[in-house]
Short mmCIF file of C-alpha atoms and ligand atoms in Angstrom, two decimals:
data_model
loop_
_atom_site.label_atom_id
_atom_site.label_comp_id
_atom_site.label_asym_id
_atom_site.label_seq_id
_atom_site.Cartn_x
_atom_site.Cartn_y
_atom_site.Cartn_z
CA MET S 1001 15.93 -13.30 3.92
CA LEU S 1002 16.01 -12.62 0.18
CA ILE S 1003 14.51 -15.94 -1.87
CA ASP S 1004 16.53 -17.10 -4.75
CA ARG S 1005 14.96 -16.88 -8.13
CA PRO S 1006 12.95 -19.79 -8.42
CA ALA S 1007 12.14 -20.32 -12.02
CA ALA S 1008 13.53 -19.39 -15.61
CA THR S 1009 11.35 -16.77 -17.24
CA THR S 1010 10.30 -15.79 -20.56
CA GLY S 1011 9.45 -12.25 -21.96
CA ASP S 1012 5.74 -12.79 -21.85
CA ASP S 1013 5.75 -13.32 -18.24
CA LEU S 1014 7.72 -10.51 -17.68
CA LEU S 1015 4.98 -8.20 -18.65
CA ASP S 1016 2.37 -10.03 -16.83
CA LEU S 1017 4.29 -8.41 -14.00
CA PHE S 1018 4.08 -5.06 -15.45
CA PRO S 1019 0.74 -3.05 -15.12
CA GLU S 1020 -1.82 -4.61 -17.34
CA GLY S 1021 -1.57 -2.93 -20.69
CA SER S 1022 2.35 -2.63 -20.73
CA HIS S 1023 3.57 -3.84 -24.18
CA LEU S 1024 6.95 -3.55 -26.14
CA ASP S 1025 7.02 -0.95 -28.62
CA GLY S 1026 8.58 -0.91 -32.27
CA ARG S 1027 11.28 -0.70 -31.14
CA GLY S 1028 11.58 -3.16 -28.20
CA HIS S 1029 11.11 -0.33 -25.84
CA LEU S 1030 8.91 -1.08 -22.86
CA ARG S 1031 5.76 0.95 -22.18
CA VAL S 1032 3.72 1.50 -19.20
CA GLY S 1033 0.47 3.74 -19.86
CA GLY S 1034 1.41 4.06 -23.07
CA CYS S 1035 4.44 5.94 -21.98
CA SER S 1036 8.05 4.77 -23.04
CA LEU S 1037 10.01 4.20 -19.66
CA ALA S 1038 13.33 5.33 -21.04
CA GLU S 1039 11.27 8.61 -22.07
CA VAL S 1040 9.91 9.09 -18.67
CA ALA S 1041 13.25 7.97 -16.94
CA GLU S 1042 15.06 10.85 -19.07
CA ARG S 1043 11.91 13.22 -18.33
CA PHE S 1044 11.57 12.65 -14.88
CA GLY S 1045 14.62 11.58 -13.39
CA THR S 1046 15.55 8.50 -11.66
CA PRO S 1047 14.94 6.89 -9.25
CA ALA S 1048 11.35 7.63 -10.15
CA LEU S 1049 7.55 5.90 -9.76
CA VAL S 1050 5.68 5.70 -12.53
CA VAL S 1051 1.85 4.55 -12.10
CA ASP S 1052 -0.23 3.64 -14.85
CA GLU S 1053 -3.51 5.48 -14.29
CA THR S 1054 -5.79 2.97 -16.13
CA ALA S 1055 -4.59 -0.05 -14.27
CA LEU S 1056 -5.11 1.82 -10.97
CA ARG S 1057 -8.78 2.64 -11.88
CA ASN S 1058 -8.90 -1.07 -13.53
CA ARG S 1059 -8.38 -2.36 -9.96
CA ALA S 1060 -10.67 -0.21 -8.20
CA ARG S 1061 -13.35 -1.19 -10.58
CA ASP S 1062 -12.45 -4.74 -10.38
CA TYR S 1063 -13.04 -4.30 -6.65
CA ARG S 1064 -16.41 -2.18 -6.87
CA ASP S 1065 -17.73 -4.64 -9.44
CA ALA S 1066 -17.06 -7.93 -7.75
CA LEU S 1067 -18.04 -6.91 -4.34
CA GLY S 1068 -21.27 -4.99 -5.94
CA ARG S 1069 -22.21 -8.27 -7.54
CA HIS S 1070 -21.36 -10.55 -4.83
CA TRP S 1071 -22.82 -8.59 -1.76
CA PRO S 1072 -24.42 -5.04 -3.41
CA ASN S 1073 -24.93 -3.85 0.36
CA SER S 1074 -20.90 -2.82 0.59
CA GLN S 1075 -18.13 -0.28 0.26
CA THR S 1076 -14.61 -0.84 -1.02
CA VAL S 1077 -12.29 1.45 0.86
CA PHE S 1078 -8.44 2.55 0.06
CA ALA S 1079 -5.45 1.78 2.52
CA SER S 1080 -3.96 4.98 2.34
CA LYS S 1081 -1.14 3.89 3.87
CA SER S 1082 -0.31 1.42 1.13
CA PHE S 1083 0.32 4.96 -1.51
CA PRO S 1084 -0.44 8.08 0.51
CA CYS S 1085 -0.54 10.34 -2.33
CA THR S 1086 -3.61 12.92 -3.36
CA GLU S 1087 -3.37 11.85 -7.14
CA VAL S 1088 -3.69 8.24 -5.97
CA VAL S 1089 -6.59 8.84 -3.10
CA ARG S 1090 -8.61 11.23 -5.87
CA THR S 1091 -8.42 8.77 -8.68
CA LEU S 1092 -9.77 6.08 -5.90
CA VAL S 1093 -12.37 8.14 -5.05
CA GLU S 1094 -13.78 9.28 -8.44
CA GLU S 1095 -14.16 5.65 -8.54
CA GLY S 1096 -16.35 5.44 -5.95
CA LEU S 1097 -13.57 4.09 -2.99
CA GLY S 1098 -13.75 5.74 0.95
CA VAL S 1099 -10.76 6.08 2.50
CA ASP S 1100 -8.67 4.85 5.09
CA VAL S 1101 -6.38 6.59 7.50
CA ALA S 1102 -4.25 5.95 10.09
CA GLY S 1103 -3.62 9.12 11.68
CA GLY S 1104 -3.48 12.86 11.23
CA GLY S 1105 -1.13 12.59 8.54
CA GLU S 1106 -2.90 10.19 6.10
CA LEU S 1107 -6.61 12.31 7.13
CA VAL S 1108 -4.99 15.60 5.66
CA THR S 1109 -3.45 13.74 2.55
CA ALA S 1110 -7.26 12.02 1.80
CA LEU S 1111 -8.84 15.21 2.59
CA ALA S 1112 -6.31 17.56 0.07
CA ALA S 1113 -7.49 14.85 -2.07
CA GLY S 1114 -10.91 15.85 -1.83
CA ALA S 1115 -11.95 12.84 -0.21
CA ASP S 1116 -15.63 12.84 1.58
CA PRO S 1117 -15.27 12.79 4.94
CA GLU S 1118 -18.12 10.96 5.43
CA HIS S 1119 -16.34 8.02 3.32
CA ILE S 1120 -13.24 7.81 5.64
CA VAL S 1121 -12.56 5.32 8.39
CA MET S 1122 -9.52 6.00 11.19
CA HIS S 1123 -7.46 3.60 12.05
CA GLY S 1124 -4.68 3.50 14.40
CA ASN S 1125 -3.71 1.60 17.88
CA ALA S 1126 -2.13 4.50 19.34
CA LYS S 1127 -4.25 7.27 18.06
CA THR S 1128 -3.26 10.53 19.64
CA ASP S 1129 -5.53 13.00 21.44
CA GLU S 1130 -5.05 15.54 18.49
CA GLU S 1131 -5.50 12.41 16.01
CA LEU S 1132 -8.74 11.81 17.71
CA ALA S 1133 -9.72 15.30 17.49
CA MET S 1134 -8.89 15.90 14.20
CA ALA S 1135 -11.15 13.31 12.90
CA VAL S 1136 -14.10 14.70 14.78
CA ALA S 1137 -13.41 18.13 13.52
CA ALA S 1138 -13.10 16.40 9.81
CA GLY S 1139 -16.11 14.98 10.36
CA VAL S 1140 -14.88 11.71 9.80
CA GLY S 1141 -17.50 9.08 9.30
CA THR S 1142 -16.05 5.90 11.26
CA VAL S 1143 -14.08 5.74 13.93
CA VAL S 1144 -12.64 2.16 14.65
CA ILE S 1145 -11.94 1.08 18.44
CA ASP S 1146 -8.83 -0.29 19.27
CA ASN S 1147 -8.86 -0.16 22.68
CA LEU S 1148 -10.79 1.07 25.59
CA ARG S 1149 -9.03 4.25 25.94
CA ASP S 1150 -10.15 5.27 22.60
CA LEU S 1151 -13.72 4.68 23.64
CA GLU S 1152 -13.04 7.84 26.91
CA ARG S 1153 -11.28 9.64 24.86
CA LEU S 1154 -13.22 9.83 21.86
CA GLU S 1155 -16.75 10.19 23.77
CA LYS S 1156 -15.38 13.64 25.55
CA LEU S 1157 -14.87 14.98 21.59
CA VAL S 1158 -17.59 14.54 20.33
CA THR S 1159 -20.10 17.36 21.16
CA ASP S 1160 -22.68 16.97 19.01
CA GLY S 1161 -24.24 13.92 17.43
CA ARG S 1162 -23.33 10.63 17.77
CA GLN S 1163 -19.92 9.29 16.23
CA ALA S 1164 -20.28 6.15 14.11
CA VAL S 1165 -17.55 3.41 15.45
CA LEU S 1166 -16.50 -0.15 14.93
CA LEU S 1167 -14.72 -2.31 16.92
CA ARG S 1168 -11.48 -3.69 15.88
CA VAL S 1169 -11.42 -7.54 17.36
CA ILE S 1170 -8.32 -9.94 17.21
CA PRO S 1171 -9.70 -12.88 15.40
CA GLU S 1172 -6.77 -15.00 16.52
CA VAL S 1173 -5.94 -16.44 13.04
CA ASP S 1174 -2.36 -16.66 12.10
CA ALA S 1175 -2.07 -16.12 8.13
CA ASP S 1176 0.18 -17.47 6.35
CA THR S 1177 2.73 -14.38 6.02
CA HIS S 1178 5.79 -12.78 7.30
CA ALA S 1179 5.57 -12.11 10.75
CA ALA S 1180 5.90 -8.73 10.14
CA MET S 1181 2.40 -8.38 8.25
CA MET S 1182 0.39 -10.65 10.68
CA THR S 1183 -2.06 -8.51 12.35
CA GLY S 1184 -5.02 -10.97 13.52
CA HIS S 1185 -3.16 -13.64 15.52
CA ARG S 1186 -3.40 -13.77 19.67
CA GLY S 1187 -1.28 -11.46 21.09
CA SER S 1188 -1.44 -8.82 18.49
CA LYS S 1189 -0.87 -5.22 19.44
CA PHE S 1190 -4.00 -4.48 17.04
CA GLY S 1191 -7.34 -4.32 18.49
CA LEU S 1192 -9.70 -5.60 21.23
CA THR S 1193 -9.65 -9.30 22.64
CA ALA S 1194 -13.01 -10.83 23.02
CA ASP S 1195 -13.39 -9.94 26.55
CA GLN S 1196 -12.16 -6.17 25.83
CA ALA S 1197 -14.69 -6.24 23.02
CA ALA S 1198 -17.43 -7.19 24.98
CA GLU S 1199 -16.72 -4.28 27.44
CA ALA S 1200 -16.02 -1.68 24.63
CA ALA S 1201 -19.67 -2.94 23.07
CA ALA S 1202 -21.62 -2.48 26.20
CA ARG S 1203 -19.67 1.31 26.87
CA VAL S 1204 -20.85 2.33 23.55
CA ARG S 1205 -24.44 1.35 23.81
CA ARG S 1206 -24.31 3.34 26.77
CA SER S 1207 -22.69 6.79 25.28
CA PRO S 1208 -25.14 9.01 24.18
CA ARG S 1209 -22.19 10.28 21.89
CA LEU S 1210 -21.40 7.39 20.01
CA ARG S 1211 -23.10 4.63 18.13
CA LEU S 1212 -21.90 1.21 17.43
CA ASP S 1213 -22.12 0.46 13.56
CA GLY S 1214 -20.41 -2.81 13.83
CA LEU S 1215 -16.71 -4.85 13.93
CA HIS S 1216 -13.92 -4.69 12.27
CA VAL S 1217 -11.25 -7.53 11.59
CA HIS S 1218 -7.88 -7.34 9.42
CA VAL S 1219 -5.75 -10.34 9.39
CA GLY S 1220 -2.68 -9.51 7.60
CA SER S 1221 -0.60 -8.57 4.21
CA GLN S 1222 0.38 -10.25 1.31
CA LEU S 1223 -1.79 -13.17 2.19
CA MET S 1224 -1.66 -15.49 -0.92
CA GLU S 1225 -5.04 -17.78 0.15
CA THR S 1226 -8.56 -17.20 0.81
CA ALA S 1227 -8.38 -19.81 4.06
CA PRO S 1228 -7.51 -16.97 6.49
CA PHE S 1229 -10.12 -14.38 5.33
CA ARG S 1230 -12.82 -16.99 5.79
CA ARG S 1231 -11.37 -17.90 9.02
CA ALA S 1232 -11.67 -14.47 10.63
CA VAL S 1233 -15.57 -13.90 9.05
CA GLU S 1234 -16.02 -17.09 11.45
CA ALA S 1235 -14.21 -15.96 14.05
CA VAL S 1236 -15.63 -12.55 14.42
CA ALA S 1237 -19.35 -14.00 13.96
CA ALA S 1238 -18.43 -16.40 16.90
CA LEU S 1239 -17.38 -13.68 19.60
CA PRO S 1240 -19.56 -14.12 22.20
CA GLY S 1241 -21.65 -11.41 23.81
CA LEU S 1242 -21.42 -9.04 21.06
CA GLY S 1243 -24.66 -9.99 18.93
CA ARG S 1244 -25.55 -8.87 15.54
CA HIS S 1245 -24.47 -5.45 13.46
CA PRO S 1246 -25.33 -3.60 10.60
CA VAL S 1247 -21.64 -3.24 9.33
CA TYR S 1248 -18.62 -6.12 9.24
CA ASP S 1249 -15.54 -4.59 7.95
CA LEU S 1250 -13.03 -7.07 6.81
CA GLY S 1251 -9.51 -5.77 6.31
CA GLY S 1252 -7.47 -5.88 3.66
CA GLY S 1253 -4.55 -8.20 3.17
CA LEU S 1254 -4.76 -9.62 -0.34
CA GLY S 1255 -1.42 -10.46 -1.89
CA VAL S 1256 -0.09 -9.03 -5.34
CA ARG S 1257 2.33 -10.94 -7.75
CA TYR S 1258 5.78 -9.54 -7.06
CA THR S 1259 7.41 -12.75 -8.80
CA TYR S 1260 6.93 -15.14 -11.75
CA THR S 1261 5.71 -18.19 -8.91
CA ASP S 1262 3.12 -16.10 -7.11
CA ARG S 1263 -0.59 -16.92 -7.81
CA PRO S 1264 -2.42 -14.83 -5.33
CA PRO S 1265 -5.65 -15.10 -5.53
CA THR S 1266 -7.78 -12.84 -8.11
CA ILE S 1267 -9.54 -9.94 -6.80
CA GLU S 1268 -13.08 -12.11 -7.36
CA GLU S 1269 -11.67 -15.17 -6.12
CA TYR S 1270 -11.18 -13.22 -2.87
CA VAL S 1271 -14.37 -11.11 -2.73
CA LYS S 1272 -16.37 -14.56 -3.59
CA ALA S 1273 -14.38 -16.28 -0.74
CA LEU S 1274 -15.11 -13.29 1.79
CA THR S 1275 -18.96 -12.66 1.28
CA ASP S 1276 -19.44 -16.89 0.60
CA ALA S 1277 -18.31 -16.81 4.41
CA ALA S 1278 -20.05 -13.77 5.13
CA ARG S 1279 -23.44 -15.44 3.43
CA ASP S 1280 -22.94 -18.30 6.21
CA HIS S 1281 -22.05 -16.55 9.22
CA LEU S 1282 -22.91 -12.84 9.43
CA PRO S 1283 -26.83 -11.21 9.10
CA GLY S 1284 -27.90 -11.27 5.38
CA ASP S 1285 -28.49 -7.44 5.38
CA ALA S 1286 -25.40 -6.19 6.79
CA ARG S 1287 -22.73 -3.82 5.16
CA LEU S 1288 -19.76 -5.19 4.32
CA ILE S 1289 -16.52 -3.07 4.38
CA VAL S 1290 -13.28 -4.23 2.42
CA GLU S 1291 -9.95 -2.45 2.73
CA PRO S 1292 -7.30 -3.15 0.17
CA GLY S 1293 -4.54 -1.62 0.32
CA ARG S 1294 -1.65 -3.51 -1.63
CA SER S 1295 -3.92 -5.63 -4.06
CA LEU S 1296 -5.45 -2.26 -5.12
CA VAL S 1297 -1.97 0.16 -5.63
CA GLY S 1298 0.72 -2.71 -6.00
CA PRO S 1299 0.54 -3.94 -9.80
CA THR S 1300 -0.07 -0.57 -11.01
CA ALA S 1301 2.79 0.84 -10.63
CA VAL S 1302 6.98 0.74 -11.40
CA THR S 1303 9.98 1.98 -9.93
CA LEU S 1304 12.66 3.24 -12.48
CA TYR S 1305 16.29 3.31 -11.88
CA ARG S 1306 19.79 4.37 -13.54
CA VAL S 1307 22.53 1.68 -13.51
CA VAL S 1308 25.64 3.81 -11.78
CA THR S 1309 28.19 1.11 -11.80
CA VAL S 1310 28.87 -3.00 -12.47
CA LYS S 1311 31.04 -4.68 -10.26
CA PRO S 1312 32.32 -8.31 -10.99
CA GLY S 1313 30.56 -9.70 -7.55
CA GLY S 1314 31.21 -12.73 -5.85
CA HIS S 1315 28.52 -14.87 -7.14
CA ARG S 1316 27.22 -12.84 -10.16
CA PRO S 1317 27.68 -9.13 -11.71
CA LEU S 1318 26.59 -6.49 -8.72
CA VAL S 1319 24.33 -3.59 -10.46
CA ALA S 1320 24.24 -0.61 -8.54
CA VAL S 1321 21.47 1.89 -9.33
CA ASP S 1322 20.65 5.02 -7.93
CA GLY S 1323 18.01 4.16 -5.53
CA GLY S 1324 17.56 1.35 -2.83
CA MET S 1325 16.30 1.00 0.80
CA ALA S 1326 15.40 4.51 0.46
CA ASP S 1327 12.76 3.94 -2.20
CA ASN S 1328 11.50 0.48 -1.54
CA LEU S 1329 12.16 -1.17 1.75
CA GLU S 1330 10.09 -4.14 1.10
CA PRO S 1331 13.00 -6.49 0.64
CA MET S 1332 15.13 -5.75 3.89
CA LEU S 1333 11.81 -5.75 6.09
CA TYR S 1334 9.85 -8.15 4.41
CA GLY S 1335 12.23 -10.37 2.53
CA GLN S 1336 10.27 -9.48 -0.72
CA ARG S 1337 11.13 -10.80 -3.65
CA PHE S 1338 10.76 -8.53 -6.91
CA GLU S 1339 11.82 -8.56 -10.40
CA ALA S 1340 13.56 -6.56 -13.03
CA THR S 1341 14.42 -5.87 -16.61
CA LEU S 1342 16.09 -3.01 -18.55
CA VAL S 1343 13.64 -1.19 -20.30
CA ASP S 1344 15.41 -1.16 -23.49
CA ARG S 1345 16.41 -5.03 -23.77
CA VAL S 1346 13.29 -6.56 -22.07
CA GLY S 1347 14.09 -10.00 -20.76
CA GLY S 1348 16.44 -12.41 -20.88
CA GLY S 1349 20.17 -11.76 -19.92
CA GLU S 1350 22.45 -13.25 -17.36
CA ALA S 1351 22.25 -13.61 -13.45
CA CYS S 1352 23.16 -10.43 -11.81
CA ASP S 1353 22.54 -9.13 -7.98
CA LEU S 1354 20.35 -5.65 -8.33
CA VAL S 1355 21.88 -3.63 -5.48
CA GLY S 1356 21.31 -0.14 -4.09
CA ARG S 1357 23.44 3.18 -3.08
CA HIS S 1358 23.27 3.22 0.30
CA CYS S 1359 25.79 2.21 2.97
CA GLU S 1360 24.46 -0.95 4.12
CA SER S 1361 24.66 -4.41 2.78
CA GLY S 1362 21.59 -5.49 3.39
CA ASP S 1363 20.06 -2.84 0.62
CA THR S 1364 20.34 -5.58 -2.17
CA LEU S 1365 16.96 -4.62 -4.11
CA ILE S 1366 16.88 -7.94 -5.64
CA ARG S 1367 19.25 -11.34 -5.94
CA ASP S 1368 20.06 -13.52 -8.71
CA VAL S 1369 17.54 -11.50 -11.30
CA PRO S 1370 18.34 -11.56 -15.09
CA LEU S 1371 19.35 -8.67 -17.14
CA SER S 1372 20.70 -8.42 -20.53
CA SER S 1373 24.45 -7.04 -20.74
CA PRO S 1374 23.88 -4.45 -18.18
CA ARG S 1375 25.80 -1.21 -18.09
CA ALA S 1376 26.36 1.95 -16.60
CA GLY S 1377 23.70 4.29 -17.63
CA ASP S 1378 20.83 1.50 -18.42
CA ILE S 1379 17.33 2.10 -16.98
CA VAL S 1380 16.43 -0.56 -15.14
CA ALA S 1381 12.39 -1.06 -13.94
CA VAL S 1382 11.41 -2.91 -11.33
CA PRO S 1383 7.57 -3.69 -11.61
CA ALA S 1384 4.70 -3.94 -8.50
CA THR S 1385 6.14 -1.10 -6.46
CA GLY S 1386 2.47 0.38 -6.52
CA ALA S 1387 2.52 -0.39 -2.67
CA TYR S 1388 4.47 0.43 0.38
CA CYS S 1389 7.11 2.07 -1.53
CA HIS S 1390 5.89 5.78 -1.76
CA SER S 1391 5.09 5.59 1.67
CA LEU S 1392 8.22 3.72 3.37
CA ALA S 1393 10.39 6.18 1.36
CA ASN S 1394 13.21 7.66 3.59
CA ASN S 1395 16.06 10.09 2.90
CA TYR S 1396 18.63 7.43 4.01
CA ASN S 1397 22.20 8.82 3.06
CA GLY S 1398 20.54 11.97 1.61
CA ALA S 1399 18.33 10.33 -0.72
CA ARG S 1400 15.63 12.81 -1.97
CA ARG S 1401 12.66 10.92 -2.23
CA PRO S 1402 11.52 10.32 -5.92
CA PRO S 1403 8.44 11.67 -7.55
CA VAL S 1404 5.27 9.87 -8.47
CA VAL S 1405 4.88 10.02 -11.92
CA PHE S 1406 1.32 9.11 -13.40
CA CYS S 1407 0.77 7.84 -16.87
CA ARG S 1408 -2.10 7.65 -19.38
CA ASP S 1409 -2.68 7.17 -22.54
CA GLY S 1410 0.54 8.10 -23.45
CA GLU S 1411 0.77 11.35 -21.47
CA ALA S 1412 2.84 11.41 -18.16
CA TRP S 1413 2.70 14.05 -15.57
CA GLU S 1414 4.38 14.73 -12.19
CA ALA S 1415 1.70 13.98 -9.25
CA VAL S 1416 4.37 14.14 -6.73
CA ARG S 1417 7.64 16.04 -7.90
CA ARG S 1418 11.26 15.03 -6.80
CA GLU S 1419 12.21 15.97 -2.88
CA THR S 1420 14.87 18.83 -3.39
CA TYR S 1421 17.76 19.47 -0.91
CA ALA S 1422 16.12 22.42 0.08
CA ASP S 1423 13.06 20.24 1.47
CA MET S 1424 15.59 18.11 3.22
CA LEU S 1425 16.82 20.86 5.07
CA ARG S 1426 13.55 22.95 5.41
CA ARG S 1427 13.48 21.27 9.19
CA ASP S 1428 16.95 21.77 10.02
CA THR S 1429 16.59 24.96 11.95
CA ARG S 1430 20.24 25.29 12.05
CA ALA S 1431 21.06 25.10 8.31
CA GLY S 1432 22.25 28.42 7.12
CA HIS S 1433 25.99 28.15 5.93
CA PRO S 1434 26.11 29.88 2.16
CA ARG S 1435 28.33 27.32 1.26
CA ALA S 1436 25.76 25.01 0.58
CA LEU S 1437 23.80 27.82 -1.69
CA PRO S 1438 24.96 26.74 -4.86
CA PHE S 1439 23.78 23.34 -4.57
CA LEU S 1440 20.47 24.44 -2.92
CA LEU S 1441 19.66 26.73 -6.41
CA ALA S 1442 20.85 24.14 -8.83
CA ASP S 1443 18.50 21.41 -7.36
CA ALA S 1444 15.46 24.02 -7.12
C1 PLP N 435 -2.80 -2.12 6.32
C2 PLP N 435 -4.27 -2.14 6.74
C3 PLP N 435 -4.97 -2.51 5.57
C4 PLP N 435 -4.19 -2.70 4.03
O1 PLP N 435 -3.83 -4.18 3.76
P1 PLP N 435 -3.06 -4.65 2.84
O2 PLP N 435 -2.74 -5.48 2.91
O3 PLP N 435 -2.19 -3.42 2.03
O4 PLP N 435 -4.42 -4.64 1.64
C5 PLP N 435 -5.92 -2.62 5.54
N1 PLP N 435 -6.92 -2.85 7.10
C6 PLP N 435 -6.22 -2.10 8.15
C7 PLP N 435 -6.88 -1.73 9.52
C8 PLP N 435 -4.80 -2.19 7.79
O5 PLP N 435 -4.02 -1.53 8.87
#
């Protein structure tokens, strides 16, 4: 359920939730990546997902530098499901990151972005035959084995050389996060139990077509403490019959700041905790991989909406915008709380409920959020929407999925254009009536 706003807020706190470097210009208008959000909304329309490229690069560098300092033999791999868009992937690849893909669609996106297949890691608890074949054909560097059937099928597909694999194990660590974001608990649908992992390791060692590089573990997402990460490392090291490995992939899961009271560990604190645990429990010459998604991209983007109407409401004014659960499912899936502001009257104001345009009462984006005298036509910015918003976007109520607009040093460009009505009808093989035509043409 949605959590009520916990604390009063000041303008400075609010800016802290936006990508670093965001500021108010002389007119008091909010700027991200040097661009006025009001102007971005005018030029590209709303809703729009706006990425600050410099902030994105800096997050990537924070990961790379922290890991490089604490454990030089290491690699940061972007969990692309959190923001699968070629401009994001290309930017992160330029910063030296590898790419995690779950299945064929993310693999194609990573390849289209120019990622080196050798530095792609393929995941999935139910990879299809087609997806495994794609991984082999593309030369994906590492395939993560989730179950014993993955092994059988992969072995038949590899025709020359040896495919490197990691075994995903269930660490039986209950992370303190929303149940839908726990992935390493006992009974998880992801990964091998200790017994299965031992059997899988024995099978890979006998296989002439596979090479066992190591183990993989991922305990969950939006974790606000380092303890579960440490416990996961301990659990992996304690697995019986698996021995020592050259590679340990410790997954992702670091939480980000959505609200004023959120205090996630910094990237530095997280990496230090992880590598301290690795020093205590894993071979000193092992290669460590981390796979951040949310903590890499989440704080680097902002969603812009336009207010369509304001109603008195029961408890608070209802401010209805032109987006909602078709572009941000996090409040509905996980009860995630966000904050918001008008872009030209930043901070302060009276408590409102920010609601979406969709035909569900659950389509409430933020309950009890202060907005400064909101009226129809105003632009609202919701920070920290870089993770799992673009990827979970959908066409509910015929919503055209929003564009991804990149901003850097005052320049803005569309990395993904807004979906059109024609895009939406493209797969509908029976859509031919000319009455729709004027609207399709107008929207082209
Ligand atoms: C989702 C996922 C990640 C990234 O998780 P975040 O919480 O976004 O950092 C990393 N590894 C695997 C295997 C995942 O499924």
